[in-house]
mmCIF file of C-alpha atoms and ligand atoms in Angstrom:
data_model
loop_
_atom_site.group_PDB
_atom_site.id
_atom_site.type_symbol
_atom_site.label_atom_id
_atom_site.label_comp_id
_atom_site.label_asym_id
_atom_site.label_seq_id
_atom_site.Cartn_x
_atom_site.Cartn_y
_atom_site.Cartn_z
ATOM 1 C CA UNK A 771 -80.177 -39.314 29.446
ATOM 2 C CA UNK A 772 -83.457 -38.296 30.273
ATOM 3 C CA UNK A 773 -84.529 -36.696 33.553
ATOM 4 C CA UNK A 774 -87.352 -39.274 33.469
ATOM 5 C CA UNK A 775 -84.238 -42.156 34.017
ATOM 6 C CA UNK A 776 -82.945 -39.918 36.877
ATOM 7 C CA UNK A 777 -83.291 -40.180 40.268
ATOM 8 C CA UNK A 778 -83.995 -36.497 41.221
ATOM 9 C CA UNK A 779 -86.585 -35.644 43.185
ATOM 10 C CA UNK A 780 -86.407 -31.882 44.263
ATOM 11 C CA UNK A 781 -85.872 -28.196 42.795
ATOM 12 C CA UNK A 782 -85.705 -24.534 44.291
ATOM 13 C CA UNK A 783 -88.331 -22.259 42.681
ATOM 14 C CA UNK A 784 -88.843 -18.867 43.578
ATOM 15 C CA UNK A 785 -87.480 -19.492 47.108
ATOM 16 C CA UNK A 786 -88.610 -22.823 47.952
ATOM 17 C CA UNK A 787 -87.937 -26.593 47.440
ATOM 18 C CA UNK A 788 -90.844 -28.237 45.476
ATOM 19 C CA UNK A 789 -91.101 -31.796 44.136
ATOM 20 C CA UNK A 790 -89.620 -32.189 40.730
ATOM 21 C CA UNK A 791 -93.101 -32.949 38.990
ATOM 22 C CA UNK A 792 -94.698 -29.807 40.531
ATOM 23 C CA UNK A 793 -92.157 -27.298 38.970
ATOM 24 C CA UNK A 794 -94.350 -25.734 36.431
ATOM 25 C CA UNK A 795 -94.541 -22.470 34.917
ATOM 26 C CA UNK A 796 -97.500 -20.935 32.989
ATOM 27 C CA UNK A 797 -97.657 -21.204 29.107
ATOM 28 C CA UNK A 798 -98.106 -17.383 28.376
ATOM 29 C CA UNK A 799 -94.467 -16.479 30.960
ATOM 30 C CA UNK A 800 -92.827 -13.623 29.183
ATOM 31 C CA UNK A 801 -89.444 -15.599 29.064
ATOM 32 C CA UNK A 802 -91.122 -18.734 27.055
ATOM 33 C CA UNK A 803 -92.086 -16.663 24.176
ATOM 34 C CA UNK A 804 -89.261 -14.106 23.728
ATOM 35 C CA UNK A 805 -86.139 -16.165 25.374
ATOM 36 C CA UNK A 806 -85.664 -12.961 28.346
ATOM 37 C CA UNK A 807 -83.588 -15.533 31.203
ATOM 38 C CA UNK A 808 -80.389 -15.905 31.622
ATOM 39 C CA UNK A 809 -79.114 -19.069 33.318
ATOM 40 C CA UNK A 810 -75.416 -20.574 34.211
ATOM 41 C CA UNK A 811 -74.285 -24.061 33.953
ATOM 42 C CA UNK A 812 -71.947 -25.284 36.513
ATOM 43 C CA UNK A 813 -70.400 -28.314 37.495
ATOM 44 C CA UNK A 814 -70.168 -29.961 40.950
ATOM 45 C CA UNK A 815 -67.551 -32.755 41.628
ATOM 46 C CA UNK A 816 -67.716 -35.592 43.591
ATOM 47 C CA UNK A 817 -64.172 -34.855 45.207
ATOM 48 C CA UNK A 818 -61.629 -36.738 47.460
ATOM 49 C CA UNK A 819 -63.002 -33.898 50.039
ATOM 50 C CA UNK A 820 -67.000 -34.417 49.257
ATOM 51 C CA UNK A 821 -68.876 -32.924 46.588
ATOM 52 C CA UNK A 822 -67.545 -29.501 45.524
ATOM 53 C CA UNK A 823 -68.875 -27.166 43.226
ATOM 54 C CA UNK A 824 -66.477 -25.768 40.641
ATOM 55 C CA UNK A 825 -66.176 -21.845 40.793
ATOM 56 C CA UNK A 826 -69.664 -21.106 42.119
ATOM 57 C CA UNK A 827 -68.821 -17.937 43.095
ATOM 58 C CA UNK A 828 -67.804 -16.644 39.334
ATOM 59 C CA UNK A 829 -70.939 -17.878 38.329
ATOM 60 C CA UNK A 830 -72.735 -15.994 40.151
ATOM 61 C CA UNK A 831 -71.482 -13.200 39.795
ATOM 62 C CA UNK A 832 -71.827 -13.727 35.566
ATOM 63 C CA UNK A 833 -75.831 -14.857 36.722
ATOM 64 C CA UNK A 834 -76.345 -11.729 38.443
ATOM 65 C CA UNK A 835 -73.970 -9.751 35.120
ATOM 66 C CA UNK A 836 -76.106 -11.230 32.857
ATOM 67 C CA UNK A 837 -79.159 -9.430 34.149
ATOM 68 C CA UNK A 838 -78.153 -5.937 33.821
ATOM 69 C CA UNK A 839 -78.506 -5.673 30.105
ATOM 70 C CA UNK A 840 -81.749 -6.973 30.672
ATOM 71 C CA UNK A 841 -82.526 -4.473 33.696
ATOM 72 C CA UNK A 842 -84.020 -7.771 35.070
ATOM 73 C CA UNK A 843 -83.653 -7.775 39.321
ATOM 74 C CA UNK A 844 -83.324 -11.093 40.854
ATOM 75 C CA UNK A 845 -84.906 -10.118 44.652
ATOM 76 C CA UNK A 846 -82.493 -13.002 46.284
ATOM 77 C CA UNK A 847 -78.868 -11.917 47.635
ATOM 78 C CA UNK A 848 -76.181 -14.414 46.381
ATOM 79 C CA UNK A 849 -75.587 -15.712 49.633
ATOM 80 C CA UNK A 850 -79.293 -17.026 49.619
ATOM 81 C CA UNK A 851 -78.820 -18.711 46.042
ATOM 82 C CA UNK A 852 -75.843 -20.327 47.408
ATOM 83 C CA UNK A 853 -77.298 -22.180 49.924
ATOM 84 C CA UNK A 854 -80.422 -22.891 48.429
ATOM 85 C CA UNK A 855 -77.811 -24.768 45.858
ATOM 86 C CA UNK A 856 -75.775 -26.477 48.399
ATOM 87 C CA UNK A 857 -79.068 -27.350 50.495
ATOM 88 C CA UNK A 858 -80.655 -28.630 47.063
ATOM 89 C CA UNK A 859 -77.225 -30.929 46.434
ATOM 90 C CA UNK A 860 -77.695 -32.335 49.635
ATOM 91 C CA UNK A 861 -81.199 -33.431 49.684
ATOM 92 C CA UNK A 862 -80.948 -34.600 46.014
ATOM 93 C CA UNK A 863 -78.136 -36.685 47.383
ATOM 94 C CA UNK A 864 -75.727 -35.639 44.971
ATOM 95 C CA UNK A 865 -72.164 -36.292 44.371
ATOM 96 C CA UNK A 866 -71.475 -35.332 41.131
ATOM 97 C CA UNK A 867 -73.741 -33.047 38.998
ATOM 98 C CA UNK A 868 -74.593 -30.223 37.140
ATOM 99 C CA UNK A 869 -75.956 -27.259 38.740
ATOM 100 C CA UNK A 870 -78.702 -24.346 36.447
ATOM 101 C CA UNK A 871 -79.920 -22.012 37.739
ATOM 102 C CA UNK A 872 -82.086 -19.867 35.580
ATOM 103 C CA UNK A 873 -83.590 -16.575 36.191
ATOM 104 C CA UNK A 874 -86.246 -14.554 33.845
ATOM 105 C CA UNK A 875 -89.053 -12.748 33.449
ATOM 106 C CA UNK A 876 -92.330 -14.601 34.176
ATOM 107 C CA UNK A 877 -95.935 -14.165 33.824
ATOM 108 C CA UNK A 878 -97.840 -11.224 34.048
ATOM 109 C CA UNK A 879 -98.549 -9.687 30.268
ATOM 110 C CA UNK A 880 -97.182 -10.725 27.026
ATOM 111 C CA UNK A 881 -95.993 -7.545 25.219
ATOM 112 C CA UNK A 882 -92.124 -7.466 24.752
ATOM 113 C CA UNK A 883 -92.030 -4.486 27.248
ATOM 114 C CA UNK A 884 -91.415 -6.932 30.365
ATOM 115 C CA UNK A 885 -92.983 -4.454 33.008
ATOM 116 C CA UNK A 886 -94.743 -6.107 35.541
ATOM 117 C CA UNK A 887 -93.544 -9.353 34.655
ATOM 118 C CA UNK A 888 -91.552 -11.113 37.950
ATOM 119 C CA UNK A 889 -88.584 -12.171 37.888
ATOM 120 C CA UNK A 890 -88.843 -15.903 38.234
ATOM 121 C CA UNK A 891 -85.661 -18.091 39.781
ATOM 122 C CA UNK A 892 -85.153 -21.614 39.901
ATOM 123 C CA UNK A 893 -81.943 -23.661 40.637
ATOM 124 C CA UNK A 894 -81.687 -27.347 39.247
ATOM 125 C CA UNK A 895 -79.445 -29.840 39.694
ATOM 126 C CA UNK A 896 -79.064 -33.487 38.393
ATOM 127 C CA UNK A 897 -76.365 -35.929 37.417
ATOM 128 C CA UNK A 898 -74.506 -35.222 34.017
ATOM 129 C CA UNK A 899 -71.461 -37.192 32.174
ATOM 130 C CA UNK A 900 -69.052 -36.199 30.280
ATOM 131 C CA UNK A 901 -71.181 -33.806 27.277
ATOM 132 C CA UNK A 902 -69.590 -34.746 24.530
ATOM 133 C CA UNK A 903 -68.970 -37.998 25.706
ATOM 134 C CA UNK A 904 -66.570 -39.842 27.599
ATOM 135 C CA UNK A 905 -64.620 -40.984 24.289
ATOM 136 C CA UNK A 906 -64.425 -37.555 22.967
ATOM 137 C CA UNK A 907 -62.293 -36.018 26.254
ATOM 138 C CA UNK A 908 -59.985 -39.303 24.915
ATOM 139 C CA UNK A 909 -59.619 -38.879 21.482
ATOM 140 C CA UNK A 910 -61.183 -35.498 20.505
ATOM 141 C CA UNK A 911 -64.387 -34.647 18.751
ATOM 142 C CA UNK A 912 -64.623 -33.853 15.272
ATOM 143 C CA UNK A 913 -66.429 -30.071 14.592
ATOM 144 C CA UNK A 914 -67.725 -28.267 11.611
ATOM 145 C CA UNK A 915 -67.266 -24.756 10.813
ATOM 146 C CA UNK A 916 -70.918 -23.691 10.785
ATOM 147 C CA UNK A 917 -73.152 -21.421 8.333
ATOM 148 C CA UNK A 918 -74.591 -19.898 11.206
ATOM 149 C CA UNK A 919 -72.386 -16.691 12.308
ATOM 150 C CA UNK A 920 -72.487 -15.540 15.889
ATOM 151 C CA UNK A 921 -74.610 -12.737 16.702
ATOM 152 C CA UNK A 922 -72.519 -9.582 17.308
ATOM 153 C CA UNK A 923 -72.305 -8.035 20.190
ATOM 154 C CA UNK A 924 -73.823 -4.862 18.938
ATOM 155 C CA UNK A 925 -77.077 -7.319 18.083
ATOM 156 C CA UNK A 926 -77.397 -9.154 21.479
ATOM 157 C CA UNK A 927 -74.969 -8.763 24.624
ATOM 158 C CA UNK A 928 -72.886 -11.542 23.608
ATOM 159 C CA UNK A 929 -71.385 -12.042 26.932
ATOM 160 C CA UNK A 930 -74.492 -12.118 29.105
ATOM 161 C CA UNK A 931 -75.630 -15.888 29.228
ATOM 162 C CA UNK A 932 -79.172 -15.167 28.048
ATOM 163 C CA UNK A 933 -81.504 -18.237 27.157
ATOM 164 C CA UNK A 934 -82.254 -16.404 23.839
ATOM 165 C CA UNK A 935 -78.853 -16.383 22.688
ATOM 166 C CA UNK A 936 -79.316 -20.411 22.712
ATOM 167 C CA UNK A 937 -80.993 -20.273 18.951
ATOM 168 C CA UNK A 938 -78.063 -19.602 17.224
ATOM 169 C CA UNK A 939 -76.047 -22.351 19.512
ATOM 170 C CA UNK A 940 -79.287 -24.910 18.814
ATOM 171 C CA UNK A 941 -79.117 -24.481 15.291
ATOM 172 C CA UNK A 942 -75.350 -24.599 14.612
ATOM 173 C CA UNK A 943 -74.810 -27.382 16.832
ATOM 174 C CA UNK A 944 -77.820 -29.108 15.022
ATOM 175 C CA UNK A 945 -76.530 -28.467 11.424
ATOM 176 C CA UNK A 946 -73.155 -29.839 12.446
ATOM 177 C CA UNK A 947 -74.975 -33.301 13.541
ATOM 178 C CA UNK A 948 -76.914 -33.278 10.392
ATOM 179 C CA UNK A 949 -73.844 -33.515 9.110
ATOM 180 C CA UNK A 950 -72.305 -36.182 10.749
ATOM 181 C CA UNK A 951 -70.139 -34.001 13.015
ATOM 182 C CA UNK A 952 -70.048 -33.933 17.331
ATOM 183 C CA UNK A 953 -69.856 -30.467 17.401
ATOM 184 C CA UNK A 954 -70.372 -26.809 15.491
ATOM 185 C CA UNK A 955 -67.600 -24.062 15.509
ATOM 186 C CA UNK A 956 -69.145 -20.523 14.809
ATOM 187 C CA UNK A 957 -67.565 -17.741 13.157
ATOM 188 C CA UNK A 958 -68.505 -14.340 14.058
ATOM 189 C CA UNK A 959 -69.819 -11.606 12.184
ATOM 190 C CA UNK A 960 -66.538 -10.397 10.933
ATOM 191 C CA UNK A 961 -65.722 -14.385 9.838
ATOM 192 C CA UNK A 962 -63.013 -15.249 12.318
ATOM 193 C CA UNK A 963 -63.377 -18.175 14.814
ATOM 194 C CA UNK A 964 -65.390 -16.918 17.895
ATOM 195 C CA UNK A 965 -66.254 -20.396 19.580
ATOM 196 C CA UNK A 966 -68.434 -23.339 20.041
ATOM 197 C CA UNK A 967 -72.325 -23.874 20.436
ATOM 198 C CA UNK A 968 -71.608 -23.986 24.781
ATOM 199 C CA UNK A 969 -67.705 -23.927 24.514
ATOM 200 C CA UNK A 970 -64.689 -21.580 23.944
ATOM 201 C CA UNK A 971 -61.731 -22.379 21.693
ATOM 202 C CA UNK A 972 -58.142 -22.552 22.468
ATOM 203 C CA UNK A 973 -55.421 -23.183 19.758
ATOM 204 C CA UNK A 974 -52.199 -24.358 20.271
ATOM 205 C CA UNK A 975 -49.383 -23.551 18.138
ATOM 206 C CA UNK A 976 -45.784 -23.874 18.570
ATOM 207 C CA UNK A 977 -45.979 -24.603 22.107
ATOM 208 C CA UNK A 978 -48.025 -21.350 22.769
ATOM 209 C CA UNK A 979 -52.075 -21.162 23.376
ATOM 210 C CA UNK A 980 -53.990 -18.931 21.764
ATOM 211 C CA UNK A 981 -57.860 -17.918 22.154
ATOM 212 C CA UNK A 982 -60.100 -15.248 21.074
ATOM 213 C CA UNK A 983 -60.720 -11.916 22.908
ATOM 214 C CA UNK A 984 -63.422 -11.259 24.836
ATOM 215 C CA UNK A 985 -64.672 -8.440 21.752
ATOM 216 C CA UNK A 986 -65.285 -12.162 19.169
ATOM 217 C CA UNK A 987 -68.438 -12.374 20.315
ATOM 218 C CA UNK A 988 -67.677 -15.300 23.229
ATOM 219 C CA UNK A 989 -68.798 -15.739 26.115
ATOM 220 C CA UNK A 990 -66.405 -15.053 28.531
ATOM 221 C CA UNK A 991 -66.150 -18.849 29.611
ATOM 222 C CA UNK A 992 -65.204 -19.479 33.454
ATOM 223 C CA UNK A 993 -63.487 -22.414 32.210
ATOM 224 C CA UNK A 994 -61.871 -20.387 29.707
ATOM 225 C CA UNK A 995 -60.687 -18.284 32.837
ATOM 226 C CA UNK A 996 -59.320 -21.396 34.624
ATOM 227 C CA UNK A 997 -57.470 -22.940 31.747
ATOM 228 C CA UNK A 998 -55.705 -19.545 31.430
ATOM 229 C CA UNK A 999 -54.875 -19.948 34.907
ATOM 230 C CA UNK A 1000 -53.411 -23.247 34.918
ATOM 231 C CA UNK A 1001 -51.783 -22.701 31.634
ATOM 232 C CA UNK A 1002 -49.446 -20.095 32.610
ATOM 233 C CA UNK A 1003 -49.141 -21.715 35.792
ATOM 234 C CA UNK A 1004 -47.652 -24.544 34.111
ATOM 235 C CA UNK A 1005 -45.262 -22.188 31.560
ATOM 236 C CA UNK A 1006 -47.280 -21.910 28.636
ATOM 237 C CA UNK A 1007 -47.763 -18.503 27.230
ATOM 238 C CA UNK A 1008 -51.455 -17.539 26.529
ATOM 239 C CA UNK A 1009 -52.434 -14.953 24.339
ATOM 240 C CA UNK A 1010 -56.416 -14.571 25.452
ATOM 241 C CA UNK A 1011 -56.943 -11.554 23.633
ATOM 242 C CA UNK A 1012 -56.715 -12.222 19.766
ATOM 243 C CA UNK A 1013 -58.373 -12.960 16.149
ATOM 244 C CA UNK A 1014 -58.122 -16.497 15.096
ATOM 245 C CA UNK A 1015 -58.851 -16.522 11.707
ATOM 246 C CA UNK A 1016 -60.814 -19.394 10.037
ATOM 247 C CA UNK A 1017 -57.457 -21.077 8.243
ATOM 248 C CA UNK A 1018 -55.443 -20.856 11.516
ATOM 249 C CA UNK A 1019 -57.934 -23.828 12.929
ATOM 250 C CA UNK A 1020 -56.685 -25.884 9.778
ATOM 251 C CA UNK A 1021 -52.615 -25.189 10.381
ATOM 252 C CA UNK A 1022 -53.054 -25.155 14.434
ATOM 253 C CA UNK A 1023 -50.728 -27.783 16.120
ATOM 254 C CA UNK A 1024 -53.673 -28.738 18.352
ATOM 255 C CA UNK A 1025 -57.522 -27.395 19.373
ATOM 256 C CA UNK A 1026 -59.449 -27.422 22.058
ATOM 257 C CA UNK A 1027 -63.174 -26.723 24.027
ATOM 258 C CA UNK A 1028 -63.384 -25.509 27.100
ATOM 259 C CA UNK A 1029 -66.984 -25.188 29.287
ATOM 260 C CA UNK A 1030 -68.558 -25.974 32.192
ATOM 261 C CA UNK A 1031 -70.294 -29.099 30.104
ATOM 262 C CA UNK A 1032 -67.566 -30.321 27.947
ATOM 263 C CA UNK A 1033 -64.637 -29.683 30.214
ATOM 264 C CA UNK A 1034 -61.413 -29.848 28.414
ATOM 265 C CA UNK A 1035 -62.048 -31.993 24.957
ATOM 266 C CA UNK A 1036 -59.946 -32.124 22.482
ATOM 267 C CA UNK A 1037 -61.161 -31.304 18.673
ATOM 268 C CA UNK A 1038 -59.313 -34.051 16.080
ATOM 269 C CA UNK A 1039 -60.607 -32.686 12.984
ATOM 270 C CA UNK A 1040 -62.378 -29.643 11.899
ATOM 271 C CA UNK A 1041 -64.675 -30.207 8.184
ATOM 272 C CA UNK A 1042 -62.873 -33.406 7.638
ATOM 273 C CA UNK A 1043 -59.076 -32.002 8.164
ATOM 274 C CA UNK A 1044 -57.238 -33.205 10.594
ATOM 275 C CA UNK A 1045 -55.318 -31.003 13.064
ATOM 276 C CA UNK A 1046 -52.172 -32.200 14.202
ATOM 277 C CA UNK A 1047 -51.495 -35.519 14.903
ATOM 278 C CA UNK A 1048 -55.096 -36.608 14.126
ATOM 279 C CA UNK A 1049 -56.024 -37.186 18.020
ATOM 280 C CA UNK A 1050 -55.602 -35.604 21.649
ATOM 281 C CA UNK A 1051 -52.708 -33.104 21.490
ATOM 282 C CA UNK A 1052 -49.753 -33.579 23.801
ATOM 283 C CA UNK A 1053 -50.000 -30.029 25.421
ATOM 284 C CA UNK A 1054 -53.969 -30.092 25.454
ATOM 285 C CA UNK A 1055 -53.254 -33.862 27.429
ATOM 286 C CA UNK A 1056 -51.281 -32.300 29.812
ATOM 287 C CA UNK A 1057 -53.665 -29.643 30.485
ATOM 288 C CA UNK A 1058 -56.679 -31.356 30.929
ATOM 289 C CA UNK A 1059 -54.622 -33.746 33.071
ATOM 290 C CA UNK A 1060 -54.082 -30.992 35.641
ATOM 291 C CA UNK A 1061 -57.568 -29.501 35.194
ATOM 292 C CA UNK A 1062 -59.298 -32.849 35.884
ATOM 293 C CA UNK A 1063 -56.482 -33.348 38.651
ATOM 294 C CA UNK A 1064 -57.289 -30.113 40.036
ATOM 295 C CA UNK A 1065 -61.426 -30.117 39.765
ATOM 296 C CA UNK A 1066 -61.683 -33.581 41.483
ATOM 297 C CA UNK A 1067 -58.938 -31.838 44.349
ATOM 298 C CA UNK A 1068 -56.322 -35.035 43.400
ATOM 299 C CA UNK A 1069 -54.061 -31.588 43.734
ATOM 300 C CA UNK A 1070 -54.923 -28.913 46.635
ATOM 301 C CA UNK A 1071 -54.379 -25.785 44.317
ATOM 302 C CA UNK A 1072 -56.828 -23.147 43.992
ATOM 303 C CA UNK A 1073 -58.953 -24.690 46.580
ATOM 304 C CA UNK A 1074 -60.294 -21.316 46.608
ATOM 305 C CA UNK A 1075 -62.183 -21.744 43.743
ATOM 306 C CA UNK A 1076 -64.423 -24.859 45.089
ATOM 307 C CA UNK A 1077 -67.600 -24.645 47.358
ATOM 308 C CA UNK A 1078 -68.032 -27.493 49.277
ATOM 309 C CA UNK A 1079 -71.257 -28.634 49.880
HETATM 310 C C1 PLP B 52 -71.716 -19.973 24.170
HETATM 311 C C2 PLP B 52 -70.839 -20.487 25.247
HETATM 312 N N1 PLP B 52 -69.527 -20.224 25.187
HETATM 313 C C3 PLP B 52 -68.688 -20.668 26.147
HETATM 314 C C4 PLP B 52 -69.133 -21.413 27.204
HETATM 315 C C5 PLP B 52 -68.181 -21.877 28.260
HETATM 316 O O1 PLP B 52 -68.378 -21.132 29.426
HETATM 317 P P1 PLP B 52 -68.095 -21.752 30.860
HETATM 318 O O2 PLP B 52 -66.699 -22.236 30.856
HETATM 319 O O3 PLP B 52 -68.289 -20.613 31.782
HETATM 320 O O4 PLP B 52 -69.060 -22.840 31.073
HETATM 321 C C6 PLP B 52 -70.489 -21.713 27.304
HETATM 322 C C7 PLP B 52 -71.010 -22.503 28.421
HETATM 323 O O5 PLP B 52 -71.572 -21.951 29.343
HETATM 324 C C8 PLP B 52 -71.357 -21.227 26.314
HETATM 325 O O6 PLP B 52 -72.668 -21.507 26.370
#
């Protein structure tokens, strides 16, 4: 949906709440021409308890990680980013909603040497479905293994979440529509399965879960964290720190996404196999059961990990 069909009205820029239509950069900002922000996607829910925002706290604390490669200083404290979020959710009127802030270099001289440029920071937040659609968390998406290999981590800090990093997501996740697919899957430089466009990848086989290491060249996904979490809460073993090589996807029991957009959503077919039974999996079911359960607070676990606005 566009934001023009949306009724949102306000955003925090560089400390202060402006109108939606007046927040405007310059053309020649630093960040616009050689992709230097980093940014965090997060999800608030509209919960039995009010709205509640969905780990905040972790992603902050990536926002302000993903700077240091970057040397880039954001000049607010966290605390003052949090409630400049929860003060934005409120008069926005949210319930339910996505959350970006973005931070990056801004507009002072264009050579690649950032010196003297600011460090802009803007929060956003506006209402957002289900992103690969509401069907999709129901019967799975089907993905393509893309051309496009990850960058390595020796190329570009793979787990900072830097806007530049986005090209290689844009164009993989582009190729696989092309191609009449919902989603990319991207290899990484050594060719084995590091994850999606904006998700990770879990694999399930016989009744264990499996997911690459943090050295694949992933992010390290917060909702990769929580799944962990609730996995082995709920018995499963989890082995978070392996390869998955490309045929594995094809002779995995089940597959998964996990992120901050696309939630728990089952994959039903990668390049026109099917894995499994075709559909949803029975153990990814059960745990995106308990992590919807748990992120709209039907269940009162790790109520540590919501801020309530
Ligand atoms: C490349 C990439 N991998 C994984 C994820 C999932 O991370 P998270 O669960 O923190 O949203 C995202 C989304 O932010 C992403 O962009």
């Amino acid at each position: 949906m566009s934001f023009d069909e949306m009724d949102v009205d306000t955003i925090w820029m560089d400390g202060e709440f402006v109108d939606w239509d007046d927040a405007q950069i310059h053309v020649l900002t630093h960040g616009l021409h050689y992709g230097t922000g980093v940014f965090e996607g997060v999800r608030c829910y509209d919960t039995e308890k009010g709205p509640a925002i969905f780990r905040w706290e972790e992603h902050l604390e990536r926002f302000y990680d993903s700077c240091k490669p970057y040397d880039m200083d954001i000049e607010y404290e966290p605390e003052e980013l949090t409630e400049a979020t929860l003060e934005l959710i409120d008069r926005e009127d949210l319930a339910s909603c996505y959350v970006r802030p973005i931070a990056y270099f801004g507009y002072d001289s264009l050579g690649v040497n950032p010196e003297g440029c600011p460090t802009d920071v803007t929060i956003a937040a506006w209402p957002w479905g289900a992103y690969l659609g509401e069907e999709a968390l129901e019967n799975g998406v089907e993905v393509m293994v893309s051309s496009w290999r990850k960058h390595a981590s020796s190329q570009i800090p793979t787990n900072a979440k830097t806007t530049g990093l986005y090209v290689n997501s844009m164009l993989a996740g582009e190729e696989a529509r092309r191609n009449g697919y919902a989603e990319a899957l991207v290899l990484n430089k050594e060719g084995n399965v590091a994850e999606g466009p904006g998700e990770n990848l879990f694999l399930v086989r016989d009744g264990e879960l499996y997911t690459p290491g943090l050295s694949e060249s992933i992010l390290d996904g917060i909702t990769r964290q929580s799944v962990i979490t609730l996995a082995e809460e709920m018995g499963y073993t989890v082995h978070d720190n392996v390869s998955i090589s490309r045929g594995e996807l094809n002779t995995a029991d089940e597959l998964f996404f996990t992120g901050s957009a696309a939630e728990v959503t089952p994959i039903r077919k990668v390049d026109n196999v099917e894995i499994g039974n075709g559909g949803r999996g029975p153990i990814t079911e059960e745990i995106q059961s308990r992590f919807f359960d748990l992120v709209h607070r039907r269940i009162d676990d790790h109520d540590e990990w919501f801020t309530y606005v």
